[in-house]
Coordinates of C-alpha atoms in Angstrom, one line a residue:
Chain A
M1 CA -19.3 -3.4 61.1
K2 CA -16.8 -6.2 60.4
G3 CA -15.3 -4.1 57.6
R4 CA -14.7 -1.2 59.9
K5 CA -13.1 -3.4 62.5
R6 CA -10.7 -4.8 59.8
F7 CA -9.8 -1.4 58.8
G8 CA -9.2 -0.4 62.4
R9 CA -6.8 -3.4 62.8
K10 CA -4.8 -2.3 59.8
Q11 CA -4.5 1.2 61.0
H12 CA -3.5 -0.1 64.4
D13 CA -0.8 -2.3 62.9
K14 CA 0.5 0.5 60.7
K15 CA 1.0 2.7 63.8
I16 CA 2.8 -0.1 65.7
I17 CA 5.1 -0.8 62.7
I18 CA 5.9 2.9 62.2
L19 CA 6.7 3.3 65.9
L20 CA 8.9 0.2 65.8
A21 CA 10.6 1.5 62.7
L22 CA 11.8 4.5 64.5
I23 CA 14.2 2.3 66.5
P24 CA 16.5 1.3 63.5
F25 CA 16.4 4.7 61.9
V26 CA 17.0 6.6 65.1
G27 CA 19.8 4.2 65.9
I28 CA 21.4 4.7 62.5
T29 CA 21.0 8.4 62.8
V30 CA 22.6 8.5 66.3
F31 CA 25.5 6.1 65.6
Y32 CA 26.2 6.8 61.9
L33 CA 24.7 10.0 60.4
F34 CA 24.9 12.4 63.3
P35 CA 28.6 11.5 64.1
I36 CA 29.6 12.2 60.6
F37 CA 28.1 15.7 60.7
Y38 CA 29.5 16.1 64.2
S39 CA 33.0 15.3 63.0
I40 CA 32.7 17.8 60.1
F41 CA 31.9 20.4 62.8
V42 CA 34.8 19.3 65.1
S43 CA 37.3 19.2 62.3
L44 CA 36.5 22.8 61.3
Q45 CA 37.0 24.2 64.7
K46 CA 39.9 26.6 65.2
N47 CA 43.0 24.8 66.3
R48 CA 46.1 26.1 68.0
G49 CA 48.4 25.2 65.2
G50 CA 46.1 26.4 62.3
N51 CA 43.8 24.5 60.0
T52 CA 43.3 20.9 61.0
Y53 CA 43.2 19.6 57.5
W54 CA 46.4 21.4 56.6
L55 CA 48.1 20.0 59.6
L56 CA 46.8 16.5 58.7
M57 CA 48.1 16.7 55.2
K58 CA 51.5 17.9 56.3
S59 CA 51.9 15.1 58.9
E60 CA 54.4 12.6 57.6
A61 CA 52.8 9.7 59.4
F62 CA 49.5 10.5 57.6
Q63 CA 51.2 10.6 54.3
L64 CA 52.9 7.3 54.9
A65 CA 49.7 5.7 56.1
M66 CA 47.7 7.0 53.0
Q67 CA 50.5 5.9 50.6
N68 CA 50.8 2.4 52.1
T69 CA 47.0 1.9 52.1
L70 CA 46.7 3.1 48.6
L71 CA 49.5 0.9 47.3
T72 CA 48.1 -2.1 49.1
I73 CA 44.7 -1.6 47.5
I74 CA 46.3 -1.2 44.1
A75 CA 48.4 -4.4 44.5
M76 CA 45.8 -6.6 46.3
V77 CA 42.4 -5.8 44.9
P78 CA 43.0 -6.6 41.2
T79 CA 45.0 -9.8 42.0
L80 CA 42.1 -11.0 44.2
L81 CA 39.5 -10.0 41.5
V82 CA 41.3 -12.0 38.8
I83 CA 41.8 -15.1 41.0
S84 CA 38.2 -15.2 42.2
M85 CA 36.9 -14.4 38.7
G86 CA 38.8 -17.3 37.2
L87 CA 37.7 -19.6 40.1
A88 CA 34.1 -18.6 39.6
F89 CA 34.2 -19.5 35.9
V90 CA 35.9 -22.8 36.6
A91 CA 33.4 -23.5 39.4
E92 CA 30.5 -22.7 37.2
A93 CA 31.8 -25.1 34.5
G94 CA 32.4 -27.8 37.1
L95 CA 29.0 -27.4 38.6
K96 CA 27.3 -27.6 35.2
Q97 CA 29.0 -30.9 34.5
K98 CA 27.9 -32.1 37.9
S99 CA 31.5 -32.5 39.1
R100 CA 31.6 -34.1 42.5
W101 CA 34.7 -32.1 43.5
W102 CA 33.0 -28.8 42.9
S103 CA 29.6 -29.6 44.4
S104 CA 31.3 -30.9 47.6
T105 CA 34.0 -28.2 48.0
L106 CA 32.3 -25.1 46.8
V107 CA 31.3 -23.8 50.2
L108 CA 34.5 -25.0 51.9
H109 CA 36.3 -22.2 50.1
M110 CA 34.5 -19.9 52.6
I111 CA 36.2 -21.4 55.6
P112 CA 39.3 -19.0 55.7
F113 CA 36.8 -16.1 55.7
I114 CA 35.3 -17.3 59.0
I115 CA 38.6 -18.0 60.8
P116 CA 39.1 -15.3 63.5
S117 CA 42.1 -13.0 62.8
T118 CA 43.7 -13.7 66.2
I119 CA 44.1 -17.4 65.3
I120 CA 45.7 -16.6 61.9
A121 CA 48.1 -14.2 63.6
F122 CA 48.9 -16.8 66.2
V123 CA 49.7 -19.4 63.6
V124 CA 51.8 -17.0 61.5
N125 CA 53.6 -16.0 64.7
S126 CA 54.5 -19.5 65.5
L127 CA 55.6 -20.3 61.9
F128 CA 57.8 -17.3 61.2
D129 CA 60.8 -15.8 62.9
S130 CA 60.0 -12.6 64.7
L131 CA 62.8 -10.8 62.9
W132 CA 61.0 -11.7 59.7
I133 CA 57.7 -10.3 61.0
Q134 CA 59.5 -7.1 61.9
S135 CA 61.0 -6.7 58.5
D136 CA 59.2 -5.3 55.4
K137 CA 58.7 -8.9 54.1
V138 CA 55.6 -9.0 56.4
F139 CA 53.8 -7.3 53.6
W140 CA 53.9 -10.5 51.6
I141 CA 52.6 -12.5 54.5
L142 CA 49.6 -10.1 54.7
F143 CA 49.2 -10.4 50.9
V144 CA 48.8 -14.2 51.1
I145 CA 46.5 -13.9 54.1
Y146 CA 44.4 -11.4 52.2
I147 CA 44.0 -13.6 49.1
W148 CA 43.4 -16.8 51.1
K149 CA 40.9 -15.2 53.4
N150 CA 38.7 -13.5 50.8
Y151 CA 38.9 -15.5 47.6
G152 CA 36.0 -17.8 48.6
Y153 CA 33.6 -15.0 49.4
C154 CA 34.4 -13.1 46.1
M155 CA 34.2 -16.3 44.1
L156 CA 30.7 -17.0 45.5
I157 CA 29.6 -13.4 44.7
L158 CA 30.9 -13.7 41.1
L159 CA 29.4 -17.2 40.7
G160 CA 26.1 -15.6 41.5
G161 CA 26.8 -13.0 38.8
I162 CA 27.5 -15.7 36.2
R163 CA 24.3 -17.5 37.1
N164 CA 22.4 -14.3 36.8
I165 CA 23.2 -14.1 33.1
P166 CA 20.1 -15.3 31.1
Q167 CA 21.0 -18.5 29.3
E168 CA 19.1 -17.3 26.2
T169 CA 21.5 -14.4 25.7
L170 CA 24.5 -16.8 25.7
E171 CA 22.8 -19.2 23.4
A172 CA 21.9 -16.4 21.0
A173 CA 25.5 -15.2 20.9
R174 CA 26.7 -18.8 20.2
V175 CA 24.2 -19.2 17.4
D176 CA 25.5 -16.0 15.9
G177 CA 28.9 -17.5 15.9
A178 CA 30.6 -15.3 18.5
G179 CA 33.9 -16.6 19.7
K180 CA 34.7 -17.5 23.4
A181 CA 36.6 -14.3 24.1
R182 CA 34.0 -12.2 22.5
I183 CA 31.2 -13.8 24.6
L184 CA 33.3 -13.3 27.7
F185 CA 34.2 -9.7 27.2
R186 CA 31.2 -8.4 25.2
I187 CA 28.4 -10.3 26.9
M188 CA 29.3 -12.1 30.2
L189 CA 31.4 -9.4 31.9
P190 CA 29.1 -6.5 31.1
Q191 CA 26.1 -8.5 32.3
M192 CA 27.9 -9.1 35.6
K193 CA 28.7 -5.5 36.1
T194 CA 26.8 -5.0 39.3
F195 CA 28.4 -8.1 40.8
I196 CA 31.9 -7.1 39.8
S197 CA 31.4 -3.6 41.2
F198 CA 30.1 -5.0 44.5
C199 CA 33.0 -7.4 44.6
I200 CA 35.6 -4.6 44.1
V201 CA 34.0 -2.5 46.9
M202 CA 34.0 -5.5 49.2
E203 CA 37.6 -6.2 48.4
I204 CA 38.6 -2.7 49.3
V205 CA 36.6 -3.1 52.6
A206 CA 38.6 -6.3 53.1
V207 CA 41.9 -4.4 52.7
F208 CA 40.8 -2.4 55.7
K209 CA 39.9 -5.5 57.6
L210 CA 43.4 -6.9 56.9
F211 CA 44.4 -4.5 59.6
R212 CA 43.1 -7.0 62.1
E213 CA 45.8 -9.5 61.1
G214 CA 48.3 -6.8 60.7
Y215 CA 47.7 -5.4 64.2
L216 CA 47.6 -8.7 66.0
L217 CA 50.8 -9.8 64.2
C218 CA 52.9 -6.6 64.4
G219 CA 51.4 -4.7 67.4
D220 CA 51.4 -1.0 67.7
Y221 CA 54.7 -0.4 66.0
P222 CA 54.8 -2.3 62.7
N223 CA 57.4 -2.1 60.0
I224 CA 56.8 1.1 58.0
A225 CA 56.0 -1.0 55.0
V226 CA 52.8 -2.0 56.7
Y227 CA 52.0 1.2 58.5
F228 CA 48.4 1.6 57.4
I229 CA 45.7 4.2 58.0
Q230 CA 44.4 2.2 61.0
N231 CA 47.8 2.5 62.7
F232 CA 47.7 6.2 62.2
I233 CA 44.1 6.2 63.7
N234 CA 45.3 4.2 66.7
N235 CA 48.2 6.5 67.4
S236 CA 46.0 9.6 67.0
L237 CA 43.5 8.0 69.4
Y238 CA 46.2 7.4 72.0
A239 CA 47.2 11.1 71.6
M240 CA 43.5 12.0 72.0
S241 CA 43.8 14.4 69.1
F242 CA 40.1 14.5 68.2
E243 CA 40.3 17.3 65.7
K244 CA 42.8 15.2 63.8
I245 CA 40.6 12.2 64.0
S246 CA 37.6 14.1 62.7
A247 CA 39.5 15.6 59.9
M248 CA 40.7 12.2 58.9
A249 CA 37.2 10.8 59.1
V250 CA 35.9 13.5 56.8
V251 CA 38.7 13.0 54.3
L252 CA 38.2 9.2 54.2
I253 CA 34.4 9.4 54.1
V254 CA 34.5 11.8 51.1
V255 CA 37.1 9.6 49.3
F256 CA 35.1 6.4 49.8
S257 CA 31.8 8.0 48.9
V258 CA 33.3 9.1 45.6
I259 CA 34.7 5.6 45.0
I260 CA 31.5 3.8 45.9
Y261 CA 29.4 6.3 43.9
A262 CA 31.6 5.8 40.8
L263 CA 31.4 2.1 41.0
Y264 CA 27.9 1.7 42.1
H265 CA 25.9 4.8 41.3
S266 CA 22.9 3.3 39.6
E267 CA 22.1 1.2 42.7
L268 CA 22.7 4.1 45.0
R269 CA 20.2 6.3 43.2
G270 CA 17.6 3.8 44.4
E271 CA 16.6 2.3 41.0
S272 CA 17.0 -1.1 42.5
Y273 CA 14.6 -0.2 45.2
E274 CA 11.9 0.9 42.7
A275 CA 12.0 -2.4 40.8
Chain B
M1 CA 33.6 -35.1 26.1
K2 CA 37.0 -35.2 24.5
H3 CA 36.1 -32.1 22.4
K4 CA 35.2 -30.2 25.6
N5 CA 38.4 -31.1 27.3
S6 CA 40.6 -29.9 24.4
N7 CA 38.6 -26.6 24.5
R8 CA 39.3 -25.8 28.1
G9 CA 42.9 -24.6 27.8
V10 CA 45.6 -23.7 30.2
S11 CA 43.8 -21.0 32.2
F12 CA 41.1 -23.5 33.1
L13 CA 43.8 -25.8 34.5
I14 CA 45.5 -23.1 36.4
F15 CA 42.4 -22.0 38.2
Q16 CA 41.4 -25.6 38.9
L17 CA 44.9 -25.9 40.6
I18 CA 44.4 -22.7 42.5
A19 CA 41.1 -24.1 43.8
I20 CA 42.8 -27.3 45.0
L21 CA 45.6 -25.2 46.5
G22 CA 43.1 -23.1 48.4
I23 CA 41.3 -26.1 49.9
L24 CA 44.6 -27.7 50.7
A25 CA 45.9 -24.6 52.5
T26 CA 42.7 -24.4 54.6
G27 CA 43.0 -28.1 55.5
V28 CA 46.7 -27.8 56.5
F29 CA 46.0 -24.7 58.5
L30 CA 43.2 -26.4 60.5
L31 CA 45.3 -29.5 61.0
Y32 CA 48.1 -27.3 62.2
V33 CA 45.9 -25.6 64.8
I34 CA 44.7 -29.0 66.0
W35 CA 48.2 -30.4 66.1
Q36 CA 49.6 -27.5 68.0
S37 CA 47.0 -27.9 70.7
V38 CA 47.3 -31.6 71.3
G39 CA 51.1 -31.7 71.7
T40 CA 53.9 -30.9 69.3
D41 CA 56.3 -33.5 70.4
G42 CA 54.6 -36.4 68.7
T43 CA 52.5 -37.7 71.6
V44 CA 48.8 -36.8 71.7
T45 CA 47.7 -35.3 75.0
A46 CA 44.8 -33.4 76.5
E47 CA 47.1 -31.8 79.0
H48 CA 47.1 -28.4 77.4
Y49 CA 43.4 -28.3 77.4
L50 CA 43.4 -29.1 81.1
E51 CA 46.0 -26.4 81.7
L52 CA 43.9 -23.9 79.8
L53 CA 40.6 -24.7 81.3
L54 CA 41.7 -25.3 84.9
K55 CA 44.6 -23.0 85.4
T56 CA 43.8 -20.0 83.2
P57 CA 40.7 -18.3 84.6
E58 CA 41.3 -15.3 82.2
Y59 CA 40.3 -17.6 79.3
W60 CA 36.8 -18.1 80.8
V61 CA 36.3 -14.4 81.3
F62 CA 37.5 -13.6 77.7
F63 CA 35.3 -16.4 76.3
W64 CA 32.3 -15.2 78.2
N65 CA 32.9 -11.6 76.9
S66 CA 33.1 -12.8 73.3
F67 CA 29.9 -14.9 73.8
K68 CA 28.0 -12.0 75.4
I69 CA 29.1 -9.4 72.8
S70 CA 28.3 -11.7 69.8
L71 CA 24.9 -12.8 71.0
L72 CA 23.7 -9.4 72.1
I73 CA 24.8 -7.9 68.7
L74 CA 23.1 -10.8 66.9
G75 CA 19.8 -10.3 68.7
G76 CA 19.8 -6.6 68.1
T77 CA 20.9 -6.8 64.5
L78 CA 18.2 -9.3 63.6
A79 CA 15.5 -7.1 65.3
V80 CA 16.7 -3.9 63.6
A81 CA 17.2 -5.5 60.2
L82 CA 13.7 -7.2 60.2
I83 CA 11.9 -4.1 61.3
G84 CA 13.9 -1.7 59.0
A85 CA 13.6 -3.9 55.9
F86 CA 9.9 -4.6 56.5
V87 CA 9.1 -0.9 56.7
L88 CA 11.1 -0.1 53.5
Y89 CA 9.3 -3.1 51.8
R90 CA 5.8 -2.1 52.8
Y91 CA 5.8 1.7 52.8
R92 CA 7.0 4.2 50.2
F93 CA 7.4 7.6 51.6
R94 CA 9.1 10.9 50.6
G95 CA 12.8 10.3 50.7
S96 CA 12.6 6.5 51.0
N97 CA 14.8 6.1 47.8
L98 CA 17.3 8.5 49.3
L99 CA 17.3 6.6 52.6
F100 CA 17.9 3.3 50.7
G101 CA 20.8 4.9 48.8
L102 CA 22.2 6.1 52.1
L103 CA 21.9 2.7 53.7
V104 CA 23.8 1.1 50.8
L105 CA 26.5 3.7 51.0
L106 CA 26.9 3.1 54.7
M107 CA 27.0 -0.7 54.1
L108 CA 29.7 -0.4 51.5
M109 CA 31.9 2.0 53.5
P110 CA 34.8 0.3 55.3
Y111 CA 33.8 0.1 59.0
Q112 CA 37.0 1.5 60.2
V113 CA 36.2 4.8 58.4
L114 CA 32.8 5.1 60.1
M115 CA 34.3 4.1 63.4
L116 CA 36.1 7.4 63.7
P117 CA 33.1 9.7 64.0
Q118 CA 31.5 7.0 66.2
L119 CA 34.4 7.1 68.6
L120 CA 33.7 10.8 69.1
M121 CA 30.0 10.0 69.9
I122 CA 31.0 7.2 72.2
H123 CA 33.3 9.6 74.0
K124 CA 30.5 12.1 74.3
F125 CA 28.0 9.5 75.7
Q126 CA 30.7 8.3 78.1
L127 CA 30.5 4.8 76.7
F128 CA 34.3 4.4 76.7
N129 CA 35.4 1.3 78.5
H130 CA 31.9 0.0 78.5
L131 CA 30.6 -3.0 76.5
A132 CA 27.7 -1.0 75.2
G133 CA 30.1 1.2 73.3
V134 CA 31.1 -1.9 71.3
I135 CA 27.6 -3.5 71.0
L136 CA 25.3 -0.6 70.2
P137 CA 27.0 0.7 67.0
N138 CA 27.2 -2.8 65.7
I139 CA 23.5 -3.4 66.2
F140 CA 22.5 -0.5 64.0
S141 CA 24.5 -1.5 60.9
S142 CA 22.7 -1.1 57.6
F143 CA 24.0 -4.3 56.1
G144 CA 21.2 -6.4 57.7
I145 CA 18.4 -4.0 56.5
V146 CA 19.7 -4.0 52.9
L147 CA 20.3 -7.8 52.8
L148 CA 16.8 -8.7 54.1
L149 CA 15.2 -6.1 51.8
Q150 CA 16.8 -8.0 48.9
Y151 CA 15.0 -11.1 50.1
M152 CA 11.7 -9.4 50.7
K153 CA 11.7 -8.0 47.2
K154 CA 11.7 -11.5 45.8
I155 CA 8.4 -12.4 47.6
P156 CA 5.7 -12.7 45.0
Y157 CA 3.4 -9.8 45.4
E158 CA 0.3 -12.0 45.1
S159 CA 1.0 -13.7 48.4
V160 CA 1.0 -10.4 50.3
E161 CA -2.0 -9.2 48.4
A162 CA -3.9 -12.4 49.2
A163 CA -3.3 -12.0 52.9
Q164 CA -4.4 -8.3 52.6
V165 CA -7.6 -9.3 51.0
D166 CA -8.2 -11.7 53.8
G167 CA -8.0 -8.8 56.2
A168 CA -4.5 -9.4 57.6
G169 CA -2.8 -6.4 59.1
D170 CA 0.9 -5.7 58.7
I171 CA 1.9 -7.6 61.8
L172 CA 0.1 -10.8 60.5
I173 CA 1.6 -10.3 57.0
F174 CA 5.0 -10.0 58.6
G175 CA 4.7 -13.1 60.7
K176 CA 2.8 -15.4 58.4
V177 CA 3.9 -14.4 54.9
V178 CA 7.1 -12.4 54.9
L179 CA 9.1 -14.1 57.7
P180 CA 8.7 -17.7 56.5
L181 CA 9.8 -16.7 53.0
I182 CA 13.0 -14.9 54.0
K183 CA 14.3 -17.7 56.3
E184 CA 17.3 -18.1 54.1
G185 CA 18.1 -14.4 54.3
V186 CA 17.8 -14.4 58.1
I187 CA 20.1 -17.4 58.4
T188 CA 22.7 -15.9 56.1
L189 CA 22.6 -12.6 58.0
A190 CA 22.9 -14.4 61.3
I191 CA 26.0 -16.4 60.1
L192 CA 27.7 -13.4 58.5
N193 CA 27.0 -11.3 61.6
L194 CA 28.4 -13.9 64.0
V195 CA 31.5 -14.4 61.8
D196 CA 32.1 -10.7 62.0
T197 CA 31.4 -10.1 65.7
W198 CA 33.4 -13.2 66.8
N199 CA 36.3 -11.4 65.2
L200 CA 36.0 -7.9 66.6
V201 CA 39.4 -6.2 66.8
E202 CA 39.4 -2.5 66.2
Q203 CA 36.4 -1.6 68.4
P204 CA 37.2 -3.4 71.6
Q205 CA 40.8 -2.3 71.1
N206 CA 39.9 1.3 70.8
I207 CA 36.9 1.5 73.2
L208 CA 37.8 -0.9 76.0
T209 CA 40.7 -0.1 78.3
D210 CA 40.0 -2.6 81.0
S211 CA 41.4 -6.0 79.8
R212 CA 38.8 -7.8 81.9
L213 CA 36.2 -6.6 79.4
Y214 CA 38.2 -7.9 76.4
P215 CA 36.7 -10.5 74.0
L216 CA 38.9 -13.5 73.0
S217 CA 39.4 -11.9 69.5
I218 CA 41.9 -9.4 70.9
S219 CA 43.1 -10.9 74.1
F220 CA 45.7 -13.5 73.1
S221 CA 48.5 -11.2 74.1
K222 CA 47.0 -10.5 77.5
Y223 CA 47.5 -13.9 79.2
E224 CA 49.9 -13.9 82.0
T225 CA 50.5 -17.5 82.8
S226 CA 49.9 -19.8 79.8
S227 CA 52.2 -21.8 77.7
I228 CA 52.0 -21.6 73.9
E229 CA 50.4 -25.0 73.8
A230 CA 47.6 -24.0 76.2
L231 CA 47.0 -20.9 74.0
S232 CA 46.7 -23.2 71.0
A233 CA 44.1 -25.2 72.8
G234 CA 42.4 -21.9 73.5
N235 CA 42.5 -21.1 69.8
L236 CA 40.8 -24.3 68.8
I237 CA 38.1 -23.9 71.4
F238 CA 37.6 -20.3 70.1
L239 CA 37.4 -21.6 66.5
L240 CA 35.0 -24.4 67.2
P241 CA 31.7 -22.6 67.6
I242 CA 32.1 -20.6 64.5
I243 CA 33.1 -23.6 62.4
L244 CA 30.1 -25.6 63.8
L245 CA 27.8 -22.7 62.9
F246 CA 29.3 -22.6 59.4
F247 CA 28.6 -26.3 58.8
M248 CA 25.1 -26.0 60.2
G249 CA 24.2 -23.2 57.8
K250 CA 26.4 -23.9 54.8
D251 CA 23.5 -24.9 52.5
Y252 CA 22.1 -21.4 52.8
L253 CA 25.4 -19.6 52.4
V254 CA 26.0 -20.2 48.6
N255 CA 22.8 -18.5 47.6
G256 CA 22.9 -16.2 50.6
I257 CA 26.2 -14.6 49.6
S258 CA 25.3 -13.8 46.1
N259 CA 22.2 -12.2 47.5
T260 CA 24.2 -9.7 49.5
V261 CA 24.8 -8.0 46.2
V262 CA 22.4 -5.1 45.8
K263 CA 21.2 -5.3 42.2
K264 CA 18.7 -3.9 39.9

């Protein structure tokens, strides 16, 4: 009797959990998956001027936005990766030797990451001449903001990667007489692969987030050097050209799916979920 | 000791310097924000705070909007993430691997890219110029589910099994076994979520047209009456909650952030 009751409770719980689980998955479907398919549909609809994708590709504003965004990613992401990687190794060495400086400041490197963009834009605005902000030099301001804002987060991710390397592997390599560079490039970096891939993806996401500072600093009409994809999106939104927006969304989603898959495919296949 | 020092080399020194520079820059930045708000002519005064709080009613409206948006998103995100992660942790079903892969893909995609299709939906649902249009899409982000699942996978299987043998159903297992063991994950998620939603720019800017609905994160150009100093005071008051939160949760963050990495 008692056994049956127990069994009944479990089944009852299972039903409730599965019902509750519908909420997140329905929400994600409604707000993420369905809109993606919907925008594919919208973008393929017949347009007055011809194929939407063709119109988009021909648009000079779109070309400028794509080019600027791509160049920004190429310039900023590797720089940030190298800086945060170096910092992670130095931090690890410092923490190992119980350095007071590192144990007390480690988490403080995260503070720039949490400062709202509007405050950063406000301070930059009050420090720099508005002519300067309207010139193409504003790119370098954004560059510095990008590095300063994100190095702490990336450093902590990569530090996690260094700590994830089994100590025995390193010891074994040292005993075998491997040099420092060899240990770094042949053992440590390959072992940190997942962390580095994740970091690169997050840094690309952060380039897109840099629009917040860019927009709050330069407004709707920035210098063409910092005319990014998001500016193009805003302008298309004002013009209410939904076909264009959908086509753009499809292009970007395909591009990013490919990038993420290339960097991160083993995890996406769900192997990590099995473990 | 000496041997170690000689081994370190120039690159070590450079990065040590960069670390000091980073902390210094942050310190100077924060001091500058404080200095701007208490009077830039050498005398310390609370005048600007009074001007802001008494004579600028917009500030209260914007602050309340920020507060409301952030807290509603936080509550929703925690609920969605806990349920979603728990189901993926407890049940394997056809396509659950695919679903997980999809969640990771969504989590790694820049939000601005996903926002575009969402805007079409929000337009369809007539949620334009409505706070729900900002709040709902943020609640159903996959980041929380993936993060908490990482923490749940670390729970030793024996503790769940023991509870099961004792006859506990899923609800009891969730409350008594899983939840206490993923406390660090929940706190990390809460902090990262609040940091993000305290700083919403694109969504309110694209979805809300009535500036009375604006959160503080985009409204600093929308004041009509205030002086620069009063705005600086507003900046500091805006920054304070998130800094306090950060210092309250900082012990969880170091581990928490490296756990956001989805790994084998």
